[in-house]
CSV table of C-alpha atoms in Angstrom, one decimal:
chain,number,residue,atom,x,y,z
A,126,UNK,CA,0.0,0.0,0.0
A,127,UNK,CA,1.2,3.3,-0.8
A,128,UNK,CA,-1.7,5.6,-0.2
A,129,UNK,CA,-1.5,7.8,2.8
A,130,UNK,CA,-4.2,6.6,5.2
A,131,UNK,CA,-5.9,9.3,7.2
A,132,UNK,CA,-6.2,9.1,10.9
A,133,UNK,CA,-9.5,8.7,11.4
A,134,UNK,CA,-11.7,5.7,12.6
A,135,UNK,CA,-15.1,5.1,12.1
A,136,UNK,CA,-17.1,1.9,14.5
A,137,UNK,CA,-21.1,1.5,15.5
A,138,UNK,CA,-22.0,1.4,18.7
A,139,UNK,CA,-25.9,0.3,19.5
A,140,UNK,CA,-27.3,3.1,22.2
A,141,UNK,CA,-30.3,2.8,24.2
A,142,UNK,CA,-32.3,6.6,23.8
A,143,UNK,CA,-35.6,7.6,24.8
A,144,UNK,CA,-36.3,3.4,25.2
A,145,UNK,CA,-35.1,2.8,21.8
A,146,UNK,CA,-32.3,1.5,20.6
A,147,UNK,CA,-30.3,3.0,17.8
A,148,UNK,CA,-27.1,2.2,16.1
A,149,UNK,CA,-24.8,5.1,16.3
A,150,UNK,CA,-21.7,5.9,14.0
A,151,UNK,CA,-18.9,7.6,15.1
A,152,UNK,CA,-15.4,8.6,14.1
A,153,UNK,CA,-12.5,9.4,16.0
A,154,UNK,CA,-8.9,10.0,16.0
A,155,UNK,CA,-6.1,11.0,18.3
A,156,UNK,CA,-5.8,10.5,21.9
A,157,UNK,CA,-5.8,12.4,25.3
A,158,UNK,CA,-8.8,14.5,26.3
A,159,UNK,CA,-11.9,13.0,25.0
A,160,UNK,CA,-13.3,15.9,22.6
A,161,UNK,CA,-16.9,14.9,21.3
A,162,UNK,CA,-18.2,17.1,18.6
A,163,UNK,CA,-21.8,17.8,17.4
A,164,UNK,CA,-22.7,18.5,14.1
A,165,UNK,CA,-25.0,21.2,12.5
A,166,UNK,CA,-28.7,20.0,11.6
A,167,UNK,CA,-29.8,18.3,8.7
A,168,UNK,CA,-25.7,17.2,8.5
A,169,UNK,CA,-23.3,14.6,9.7
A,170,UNK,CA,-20.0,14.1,11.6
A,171,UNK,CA,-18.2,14.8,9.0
A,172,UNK,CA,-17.9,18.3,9.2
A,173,UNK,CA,-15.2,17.4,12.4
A,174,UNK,CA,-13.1,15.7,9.5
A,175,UNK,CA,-10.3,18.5,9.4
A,176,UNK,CA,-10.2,18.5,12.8
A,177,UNK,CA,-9.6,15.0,13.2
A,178,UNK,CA,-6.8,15.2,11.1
A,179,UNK,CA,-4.7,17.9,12.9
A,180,UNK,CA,-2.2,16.9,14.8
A,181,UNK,CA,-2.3,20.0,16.9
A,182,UNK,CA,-5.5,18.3,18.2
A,183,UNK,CA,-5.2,15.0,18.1
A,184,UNK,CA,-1.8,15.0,19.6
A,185,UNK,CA,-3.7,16.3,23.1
A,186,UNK,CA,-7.2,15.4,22.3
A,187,UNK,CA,-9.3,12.2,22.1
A,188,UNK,CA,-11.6,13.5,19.1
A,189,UNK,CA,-14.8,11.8,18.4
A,190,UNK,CA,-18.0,12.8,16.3
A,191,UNK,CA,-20.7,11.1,16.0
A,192,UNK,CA,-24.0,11.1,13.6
A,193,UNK,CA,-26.8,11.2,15.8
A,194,UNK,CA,-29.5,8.6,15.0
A,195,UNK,CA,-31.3,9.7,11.7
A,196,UNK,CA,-28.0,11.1,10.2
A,197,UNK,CA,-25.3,10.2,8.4
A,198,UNK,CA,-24.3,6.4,8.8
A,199,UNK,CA,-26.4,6.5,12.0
A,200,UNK,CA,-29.8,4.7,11.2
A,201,UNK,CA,-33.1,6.1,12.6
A,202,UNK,CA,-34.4,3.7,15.5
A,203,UNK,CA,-36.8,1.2,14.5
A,204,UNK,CA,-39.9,1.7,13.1
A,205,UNK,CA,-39.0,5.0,12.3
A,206,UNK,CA,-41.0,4.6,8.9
A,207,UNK,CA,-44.4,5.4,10.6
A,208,UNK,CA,-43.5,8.5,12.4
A,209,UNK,CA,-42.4,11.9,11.9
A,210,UNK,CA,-39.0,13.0,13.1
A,211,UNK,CA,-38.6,15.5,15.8
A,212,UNK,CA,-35.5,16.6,17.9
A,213,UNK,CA,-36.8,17.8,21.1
A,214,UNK,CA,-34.5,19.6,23.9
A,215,UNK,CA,-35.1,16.1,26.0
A,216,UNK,CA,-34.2,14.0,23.1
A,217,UNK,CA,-31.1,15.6,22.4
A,218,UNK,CA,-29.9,16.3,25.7
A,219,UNK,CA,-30.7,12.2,26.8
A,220,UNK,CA,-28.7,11.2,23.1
A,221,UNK,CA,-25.3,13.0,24.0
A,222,UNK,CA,-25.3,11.9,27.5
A,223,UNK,CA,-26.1,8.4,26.6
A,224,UNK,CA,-23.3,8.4,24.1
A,225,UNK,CA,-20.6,9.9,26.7
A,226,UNK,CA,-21.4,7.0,29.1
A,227,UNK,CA,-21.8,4.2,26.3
A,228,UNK,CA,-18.2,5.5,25.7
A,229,UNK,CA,-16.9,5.3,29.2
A,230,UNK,CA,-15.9,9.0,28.9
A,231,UNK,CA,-14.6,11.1,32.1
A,232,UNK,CA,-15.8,15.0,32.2
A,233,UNK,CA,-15.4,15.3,28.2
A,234,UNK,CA,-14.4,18.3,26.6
A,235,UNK,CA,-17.3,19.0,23.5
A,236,UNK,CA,-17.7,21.0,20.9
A,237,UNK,CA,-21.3,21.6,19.2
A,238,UNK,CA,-22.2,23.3,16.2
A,239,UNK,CA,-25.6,25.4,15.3
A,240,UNK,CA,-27.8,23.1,16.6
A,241,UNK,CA,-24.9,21.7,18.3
A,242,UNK,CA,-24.2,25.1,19.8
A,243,UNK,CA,-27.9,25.5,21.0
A,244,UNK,CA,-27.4,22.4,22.9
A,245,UNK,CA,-24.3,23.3,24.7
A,246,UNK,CA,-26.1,25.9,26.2
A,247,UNK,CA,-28.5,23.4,27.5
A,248,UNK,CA,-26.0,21.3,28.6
A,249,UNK,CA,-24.1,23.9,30.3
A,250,UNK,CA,-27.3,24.4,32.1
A,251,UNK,CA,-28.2,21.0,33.3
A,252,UNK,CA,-24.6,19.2,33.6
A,253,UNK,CA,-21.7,21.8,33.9
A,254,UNK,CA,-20.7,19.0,36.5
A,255,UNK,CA,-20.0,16.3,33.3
A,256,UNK,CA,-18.6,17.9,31.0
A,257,UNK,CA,-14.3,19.5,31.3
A,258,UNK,CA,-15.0,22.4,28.9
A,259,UNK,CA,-18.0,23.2,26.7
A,260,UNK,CA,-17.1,24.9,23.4
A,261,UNK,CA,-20.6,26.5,21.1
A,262,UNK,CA,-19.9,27.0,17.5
A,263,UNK,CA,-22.6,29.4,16.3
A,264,UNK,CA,-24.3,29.2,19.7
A,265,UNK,CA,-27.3,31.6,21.2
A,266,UNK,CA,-30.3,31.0,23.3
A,267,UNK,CA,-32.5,31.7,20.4
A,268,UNK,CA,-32.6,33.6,17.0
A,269,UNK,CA,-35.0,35.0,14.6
A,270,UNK,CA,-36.2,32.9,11.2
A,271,UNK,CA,-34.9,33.5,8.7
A,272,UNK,CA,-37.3,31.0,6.3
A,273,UNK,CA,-40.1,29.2,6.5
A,274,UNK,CA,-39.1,25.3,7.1
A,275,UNK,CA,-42.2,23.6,5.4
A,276,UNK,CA,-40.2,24.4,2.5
A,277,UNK,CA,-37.6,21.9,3.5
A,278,UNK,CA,-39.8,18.8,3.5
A,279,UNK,CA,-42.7,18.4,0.4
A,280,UNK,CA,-43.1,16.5,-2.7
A,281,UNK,CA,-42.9,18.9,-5.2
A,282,UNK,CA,-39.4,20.2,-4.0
A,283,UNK,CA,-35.9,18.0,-4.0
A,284,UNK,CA,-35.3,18.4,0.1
A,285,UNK,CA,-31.9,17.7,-0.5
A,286,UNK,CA,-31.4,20.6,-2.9
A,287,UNK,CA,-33.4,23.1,-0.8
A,288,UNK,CA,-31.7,22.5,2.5
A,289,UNK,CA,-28.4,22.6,0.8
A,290,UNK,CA,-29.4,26.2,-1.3
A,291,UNK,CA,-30.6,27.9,1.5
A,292,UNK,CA,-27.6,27.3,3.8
A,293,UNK,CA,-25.5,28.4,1.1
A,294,UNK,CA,-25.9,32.1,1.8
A,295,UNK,CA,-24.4,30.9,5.4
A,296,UNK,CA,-21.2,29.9,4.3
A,297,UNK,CA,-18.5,32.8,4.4
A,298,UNK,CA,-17.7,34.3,0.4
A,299,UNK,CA,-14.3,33.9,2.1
A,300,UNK,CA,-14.6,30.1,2.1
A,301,UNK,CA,-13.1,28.0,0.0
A,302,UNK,CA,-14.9,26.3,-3.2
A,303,UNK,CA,-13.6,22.7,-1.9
A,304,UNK,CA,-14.7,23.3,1.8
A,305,UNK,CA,-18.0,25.1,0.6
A,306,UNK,CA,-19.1,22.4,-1.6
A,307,UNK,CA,-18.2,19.3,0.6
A,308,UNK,CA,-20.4,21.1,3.5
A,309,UNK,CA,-23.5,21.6,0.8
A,310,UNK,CA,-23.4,17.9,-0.3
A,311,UNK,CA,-24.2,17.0,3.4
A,312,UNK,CA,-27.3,19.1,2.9
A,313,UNK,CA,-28.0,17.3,-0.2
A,314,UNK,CA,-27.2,13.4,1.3
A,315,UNK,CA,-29.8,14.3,4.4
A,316,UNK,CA,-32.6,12.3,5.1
A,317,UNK,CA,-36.1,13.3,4.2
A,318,UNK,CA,-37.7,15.8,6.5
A,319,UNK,CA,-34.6,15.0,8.7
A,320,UNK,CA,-33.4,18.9,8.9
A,321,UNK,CA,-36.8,20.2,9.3
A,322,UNK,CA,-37.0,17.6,12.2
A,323,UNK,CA,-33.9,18.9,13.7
A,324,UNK,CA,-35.4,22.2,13.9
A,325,UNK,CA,-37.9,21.6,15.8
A,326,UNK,CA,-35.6,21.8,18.2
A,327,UNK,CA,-34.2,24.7,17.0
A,328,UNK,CA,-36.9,26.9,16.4
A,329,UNK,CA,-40.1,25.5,18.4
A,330,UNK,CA,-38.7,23.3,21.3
A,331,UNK,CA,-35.2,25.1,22.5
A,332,UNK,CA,-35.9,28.6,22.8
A,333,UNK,CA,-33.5,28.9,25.8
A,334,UNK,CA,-34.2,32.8,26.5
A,335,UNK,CA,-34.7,33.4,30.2
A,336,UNK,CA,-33.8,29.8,30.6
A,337,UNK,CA,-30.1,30.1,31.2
A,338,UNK,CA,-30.0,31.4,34.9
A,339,UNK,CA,-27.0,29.7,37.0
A,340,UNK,CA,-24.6,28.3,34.4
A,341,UNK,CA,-21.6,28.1,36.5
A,342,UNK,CA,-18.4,28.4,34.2
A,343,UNK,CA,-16.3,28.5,36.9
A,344,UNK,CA,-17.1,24.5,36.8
A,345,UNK,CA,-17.2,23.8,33.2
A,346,UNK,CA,-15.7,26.5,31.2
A,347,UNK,CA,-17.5,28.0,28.4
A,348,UNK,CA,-16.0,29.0,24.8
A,349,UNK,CA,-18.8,30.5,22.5
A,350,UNK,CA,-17.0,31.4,18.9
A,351,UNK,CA,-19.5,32.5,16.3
A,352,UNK,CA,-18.7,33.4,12.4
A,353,UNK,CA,-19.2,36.8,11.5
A,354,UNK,CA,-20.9,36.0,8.2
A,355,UNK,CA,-23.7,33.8,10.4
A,356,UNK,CA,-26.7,35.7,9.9
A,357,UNK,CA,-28.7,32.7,11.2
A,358,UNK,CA,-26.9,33.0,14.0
A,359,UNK,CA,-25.8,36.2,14.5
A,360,UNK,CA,-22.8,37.2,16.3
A,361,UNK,CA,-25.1,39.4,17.9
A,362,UNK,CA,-27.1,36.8,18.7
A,363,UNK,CA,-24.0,35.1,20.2
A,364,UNK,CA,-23.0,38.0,22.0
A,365,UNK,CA,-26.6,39.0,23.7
A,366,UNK,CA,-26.3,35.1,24.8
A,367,UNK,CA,-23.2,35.5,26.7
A,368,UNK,CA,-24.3,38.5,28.0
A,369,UNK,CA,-26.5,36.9,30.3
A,370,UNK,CA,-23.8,33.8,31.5
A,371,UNK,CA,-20.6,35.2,33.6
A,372,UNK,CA,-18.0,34.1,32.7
A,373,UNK,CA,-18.5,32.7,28.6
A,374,UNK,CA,-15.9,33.8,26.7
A,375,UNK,CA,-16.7,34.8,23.6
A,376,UNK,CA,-14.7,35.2,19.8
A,377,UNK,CA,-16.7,36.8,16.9
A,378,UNK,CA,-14.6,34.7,13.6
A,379,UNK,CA,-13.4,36.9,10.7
A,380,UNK,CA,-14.6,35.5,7.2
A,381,UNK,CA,-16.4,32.2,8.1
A,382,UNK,CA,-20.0,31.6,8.4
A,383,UNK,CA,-21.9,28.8,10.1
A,384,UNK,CA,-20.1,26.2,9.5
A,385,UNK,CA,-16.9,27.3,10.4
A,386,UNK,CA,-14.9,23.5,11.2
A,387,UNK,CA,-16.2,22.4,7.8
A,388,UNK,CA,-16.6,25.5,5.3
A,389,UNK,CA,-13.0,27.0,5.8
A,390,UNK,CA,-11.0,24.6,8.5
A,391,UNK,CA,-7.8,26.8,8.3
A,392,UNK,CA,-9.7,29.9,9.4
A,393,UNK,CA,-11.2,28.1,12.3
A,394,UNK,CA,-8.4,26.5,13.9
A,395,UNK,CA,-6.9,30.1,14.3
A,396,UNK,CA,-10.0,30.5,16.9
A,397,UNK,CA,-10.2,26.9,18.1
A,398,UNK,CA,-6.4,26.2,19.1
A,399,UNK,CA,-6.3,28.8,21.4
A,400,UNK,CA,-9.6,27.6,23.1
A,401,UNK,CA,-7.9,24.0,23.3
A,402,UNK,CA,-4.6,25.0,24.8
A,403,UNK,CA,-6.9,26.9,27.7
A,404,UNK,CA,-8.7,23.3,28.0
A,405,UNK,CA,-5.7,21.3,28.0
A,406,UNK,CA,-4.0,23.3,30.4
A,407,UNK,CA,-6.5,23.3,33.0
A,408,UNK,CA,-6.3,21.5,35.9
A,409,UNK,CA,-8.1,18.0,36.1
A,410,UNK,CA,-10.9,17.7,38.0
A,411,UNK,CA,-13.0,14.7,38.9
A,412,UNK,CA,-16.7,14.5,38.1
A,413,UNK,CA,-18.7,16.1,41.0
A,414,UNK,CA,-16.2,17.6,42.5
B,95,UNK,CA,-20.0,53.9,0.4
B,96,UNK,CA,-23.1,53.2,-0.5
B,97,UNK,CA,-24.9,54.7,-3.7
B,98,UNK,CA,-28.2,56.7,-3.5
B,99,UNK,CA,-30.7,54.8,-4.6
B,100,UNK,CA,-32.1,56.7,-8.3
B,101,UNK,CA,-33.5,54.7,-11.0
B,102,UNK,CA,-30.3,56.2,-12.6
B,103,UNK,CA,-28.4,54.1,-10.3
B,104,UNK,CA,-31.0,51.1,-10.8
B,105,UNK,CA,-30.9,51.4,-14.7
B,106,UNK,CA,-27.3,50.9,-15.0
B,107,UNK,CA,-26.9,48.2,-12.7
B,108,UNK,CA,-30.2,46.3,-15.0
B,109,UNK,CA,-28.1,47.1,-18.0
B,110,UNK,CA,-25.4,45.4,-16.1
B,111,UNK,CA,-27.2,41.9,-14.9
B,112,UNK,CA,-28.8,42.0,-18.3
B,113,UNK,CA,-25.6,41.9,-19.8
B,114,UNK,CA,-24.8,39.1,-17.7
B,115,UNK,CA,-27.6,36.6,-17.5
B,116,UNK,CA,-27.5,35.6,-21.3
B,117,UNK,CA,-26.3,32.9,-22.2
B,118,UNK,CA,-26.7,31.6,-18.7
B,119,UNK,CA,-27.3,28.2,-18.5
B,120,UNK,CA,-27.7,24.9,-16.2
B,121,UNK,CA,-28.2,21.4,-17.5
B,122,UNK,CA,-31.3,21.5,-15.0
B,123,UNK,CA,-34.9,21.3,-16.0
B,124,UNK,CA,-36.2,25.0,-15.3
B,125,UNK,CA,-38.7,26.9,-17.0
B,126,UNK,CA,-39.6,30.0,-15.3
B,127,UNK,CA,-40.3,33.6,-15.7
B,128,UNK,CA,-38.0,35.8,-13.1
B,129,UNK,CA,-38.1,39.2,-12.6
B,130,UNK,CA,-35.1,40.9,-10.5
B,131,UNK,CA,-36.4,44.9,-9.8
B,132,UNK,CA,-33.0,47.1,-9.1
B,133,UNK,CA,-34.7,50.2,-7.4
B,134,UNK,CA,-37.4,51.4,-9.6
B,135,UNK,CA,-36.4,48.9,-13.0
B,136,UNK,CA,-37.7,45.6,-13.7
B,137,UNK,CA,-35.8,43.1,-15.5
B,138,UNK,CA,-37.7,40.2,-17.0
B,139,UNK,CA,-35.5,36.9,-17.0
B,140,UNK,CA,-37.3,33.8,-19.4
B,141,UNK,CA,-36.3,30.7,-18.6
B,142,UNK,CA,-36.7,27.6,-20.4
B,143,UNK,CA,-35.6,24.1,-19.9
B,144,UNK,CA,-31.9,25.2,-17.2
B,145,UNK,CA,-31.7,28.0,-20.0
B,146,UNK,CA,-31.8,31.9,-20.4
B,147,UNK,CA,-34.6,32.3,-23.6
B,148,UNK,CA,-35.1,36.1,-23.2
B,149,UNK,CA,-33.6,38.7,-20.8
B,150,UNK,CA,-34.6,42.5,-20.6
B,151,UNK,CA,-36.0,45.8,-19.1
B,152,UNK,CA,-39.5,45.5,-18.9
B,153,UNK,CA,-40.4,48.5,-21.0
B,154,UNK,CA,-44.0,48.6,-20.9
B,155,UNK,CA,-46.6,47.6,-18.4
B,156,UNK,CA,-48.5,44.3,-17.2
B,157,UNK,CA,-45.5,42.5,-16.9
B,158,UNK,CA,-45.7,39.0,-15.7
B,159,UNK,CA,-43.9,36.5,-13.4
B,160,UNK,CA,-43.1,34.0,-11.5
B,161,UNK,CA,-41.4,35.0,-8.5
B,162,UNK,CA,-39.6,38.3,-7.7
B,163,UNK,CA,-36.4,39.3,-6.0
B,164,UNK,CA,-36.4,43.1,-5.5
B,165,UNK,CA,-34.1,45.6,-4.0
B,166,UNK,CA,-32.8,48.7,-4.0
B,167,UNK,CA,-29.8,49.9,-5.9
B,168,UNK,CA,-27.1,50.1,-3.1
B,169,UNK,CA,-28.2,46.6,-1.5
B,170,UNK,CA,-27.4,44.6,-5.1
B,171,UNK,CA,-24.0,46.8,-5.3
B,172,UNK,CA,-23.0,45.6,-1.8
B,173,UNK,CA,-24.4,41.9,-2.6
B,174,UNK,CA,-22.4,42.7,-5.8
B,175,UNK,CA,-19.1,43.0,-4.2
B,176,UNK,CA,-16.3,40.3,-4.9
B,177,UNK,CA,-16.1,39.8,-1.3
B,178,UNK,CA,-19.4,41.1,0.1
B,179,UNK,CA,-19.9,42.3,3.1
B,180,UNK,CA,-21.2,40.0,6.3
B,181,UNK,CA,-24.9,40.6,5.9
B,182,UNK,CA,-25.0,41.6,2.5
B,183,UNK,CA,-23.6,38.3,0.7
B,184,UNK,CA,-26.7,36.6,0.1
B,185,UNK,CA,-30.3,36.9,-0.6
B,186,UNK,CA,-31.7,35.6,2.5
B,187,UNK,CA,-29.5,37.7,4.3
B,188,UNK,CA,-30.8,40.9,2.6
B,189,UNK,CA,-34.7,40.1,2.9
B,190,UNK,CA,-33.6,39.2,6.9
B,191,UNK,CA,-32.4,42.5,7.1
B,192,UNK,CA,-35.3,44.2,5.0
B,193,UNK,CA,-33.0,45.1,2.2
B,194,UNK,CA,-34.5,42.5,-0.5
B,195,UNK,CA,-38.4,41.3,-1.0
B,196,UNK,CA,-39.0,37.9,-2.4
B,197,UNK,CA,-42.4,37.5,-3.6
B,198,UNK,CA,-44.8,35.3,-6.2
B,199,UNK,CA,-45.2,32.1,-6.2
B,200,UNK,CA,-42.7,30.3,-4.4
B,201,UNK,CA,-42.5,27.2,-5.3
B,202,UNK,CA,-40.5,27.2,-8.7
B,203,UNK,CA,-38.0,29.4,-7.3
B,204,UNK,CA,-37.4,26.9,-4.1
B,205,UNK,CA,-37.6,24.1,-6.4
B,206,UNK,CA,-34.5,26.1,-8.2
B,207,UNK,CA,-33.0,28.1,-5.5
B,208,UNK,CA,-29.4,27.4,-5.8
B,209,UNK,CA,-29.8,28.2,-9.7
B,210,UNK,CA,-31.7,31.2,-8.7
B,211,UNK,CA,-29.0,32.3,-6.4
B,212,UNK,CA,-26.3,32.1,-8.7
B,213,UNK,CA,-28.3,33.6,-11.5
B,214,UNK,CA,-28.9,37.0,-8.9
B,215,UNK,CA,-25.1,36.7,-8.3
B,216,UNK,CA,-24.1,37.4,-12.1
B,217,UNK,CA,-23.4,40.7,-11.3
B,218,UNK,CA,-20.9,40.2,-8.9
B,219,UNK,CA,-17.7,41.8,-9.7
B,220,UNK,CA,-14.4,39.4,-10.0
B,221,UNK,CA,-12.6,39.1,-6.9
């Protein structure tokens, strides 16, 4: 063999959510801090591939994605043909727990993105206590629509082609054409109504405003970085968010959008290695203590 | 700097998208009739099978459409830009921001909307 293999590692693992069981794929590569990354809605793990293939991560961090269940490699749980999917707050929160035990993993360090980042809020919330250091990409407690999702989800329009036009105009001009165009074929690979599903819990279910009293960043750290062409998520959005949390610290991204990991890697590991060194230079505490 | 908005300034950036939407084309099965208003002037855009039939100033009145994209003369310079700026770089972002209305019926131009997109960003200057 002469072809340079990459890094990363991709195995199933069956999880038990909500009383259902669902095979989950992941991928992961390096080794030290366990890093587990959420991906944007309607999309898949690998938008953490560029990640996952720096060695000024993996050399010091343990990083894993994986698709949650109706994404990606990651089926939908049984009988999933005679329901409509909905990602509620609950649902989401109970999925990325179950995954961080089912792993064995002490006080992770995680990174979520868009809907990812709403979730890290929530998470922040309810379990500073689990988690080392919680990092939102494109993170606020709520922002305006921008579009109404029906479109994403009937017969007479290609779902995959709408979801993947319309967050188009979130990726930075900046960006470039290879990085831009891998992130939109996601969009196009998703699962029918699977994005519009997702924001449920985006737009009806995790409205977080007012919800976010007593988030104790001295425990669990919190990084929010937001793209400066996001107008989904705004980095005003981002900004009134942290407002209301002592102690997030917050970095507005020069020419990237909402996808920053995935749409122009290079950019955002100018923002993201800095927020890694503070993790991997903090002192180690147990869980619950 | 932005540009007052005159149908002065509107005309010449029609002229401009005129120029540049013929002989646009997309192997893609799209017929549709697209008009893009810059200020005050309407430009009429026929598409037929993925393939620019007819482009113009709509002269005379009781034009119709399909769908719409409209704004004013100083939001298509800025979306214009070869780098545009954050909030001005596509056409979601400018209807969020009340710079751009997007009206008619709907459902050709979602069907489309990535060809749609890049057919409003003709204009854009190289980078």
């Amino acid at each position: 063999m002469t072809a340079a293999l990459e890094p990363i590692v991709g195995r199933y693992v069956t999880l038990e959510v909500a009383g259902r069981r669902c095979r989950v794929y992941f991928e992961e590569a390096g080794q030290g801090i366990p890093l587990v990354c959420l991906h944007t809605a309607g999309a898949d793990g690998r938008q953490y591939r560029h990640m996952m293939c720096d060695e000024a991560v993996t050399s010091r961090f343990r990083v894993m994605a994986f698709d949650l269940p109706w994404h990606g490699k990651s089926y939908p749980p049984e009988g999933w043909q005679d329901e409509e999917y909905r990602l509620s707050t609950d649902l989401y929160v109970e999925t990325v727990m179950t995954f961080c035990a089912a792993l064995g993993l002490e006080r992770p360090a995680l990174i979520g993105c868009s809907i990812g980042g709403r979730i890290v809020l929530e998470l922040a919330h309810r379990h500073s206590d689990r988690f080392r250091a919680l990092i939102g990409v494109e993170a606020a407690d709520y922002q305006e629509p921008w579009y109404d999702t029906s479109w994403l989800h009937r017969p007479d329009v290609h779902g995959g082609e709408v979801c993947a036009a319309l967050v188009s105009g979130l990726v930075a001009p900046q960006s470039p054409s290879l990085h831009r165009h891998e992130t939109l074929w996601q969009y196009m690979q998703g699962g029918p109504g699977v994005f519009r599903g997702d924001l449920y819990f985006y737009r009806v279910d995790g409205d977080l405003r007012g919800r976010l009293g007593g988030i104790r960043t001295d425990l669990c750290p919190l990084f929010l970085l937001t793209g400066e062409y996001d107008f989904s998520c705004s980095p005003q959005d981002t900004l009134r968010t942290a407002g209301s949390i002592p102690g997030a610290q917050v970095s507005i991204m020069r020419e990237v959008g909402h996808f920053p990991m995935s749409e122009n890697p290079g950019q955002f590991r100018q923002y993201l290695l800095p927020v890694l060194d503070q993790i991997s230079a903090a002192p180690v505490r147990t869980q619950g203590a | 700097m932005d540009t007052i908005c005159t149908d002065a300034g509107g005309a010449r950036l029609a002229r401009r998208f005129v120029e540049a939407v013929r002989g646009y084309a997309r192997p893609r099965q799209v017929d549709a009739d697209i008009c893009f208003r810059f200020g005050g002037i309407p430009v009429l855009v026929a598409v037929r099978g993925g393939q620019v039939a007819r482009a113009g100033i709509v002269e005379g009145p009781m034009c119709s459409w399909d769908f719409s994209l409209s704004a004013g003369a100083p939001a298509w310079e800025r979306f214009w830009r070869p780098f545009p700026e954050a909030g001005w770089h596509d056409v979601f972002a400018l209807a969020k921001r009340g710079e751009m209305a997007i009206e008619g019926n709907l459902q050709p131009l979602m069907a489309n909307l990535q060809y749609v997109k890049d057919m409003a960003a003709l204009g854009r200057e190289a980078a």
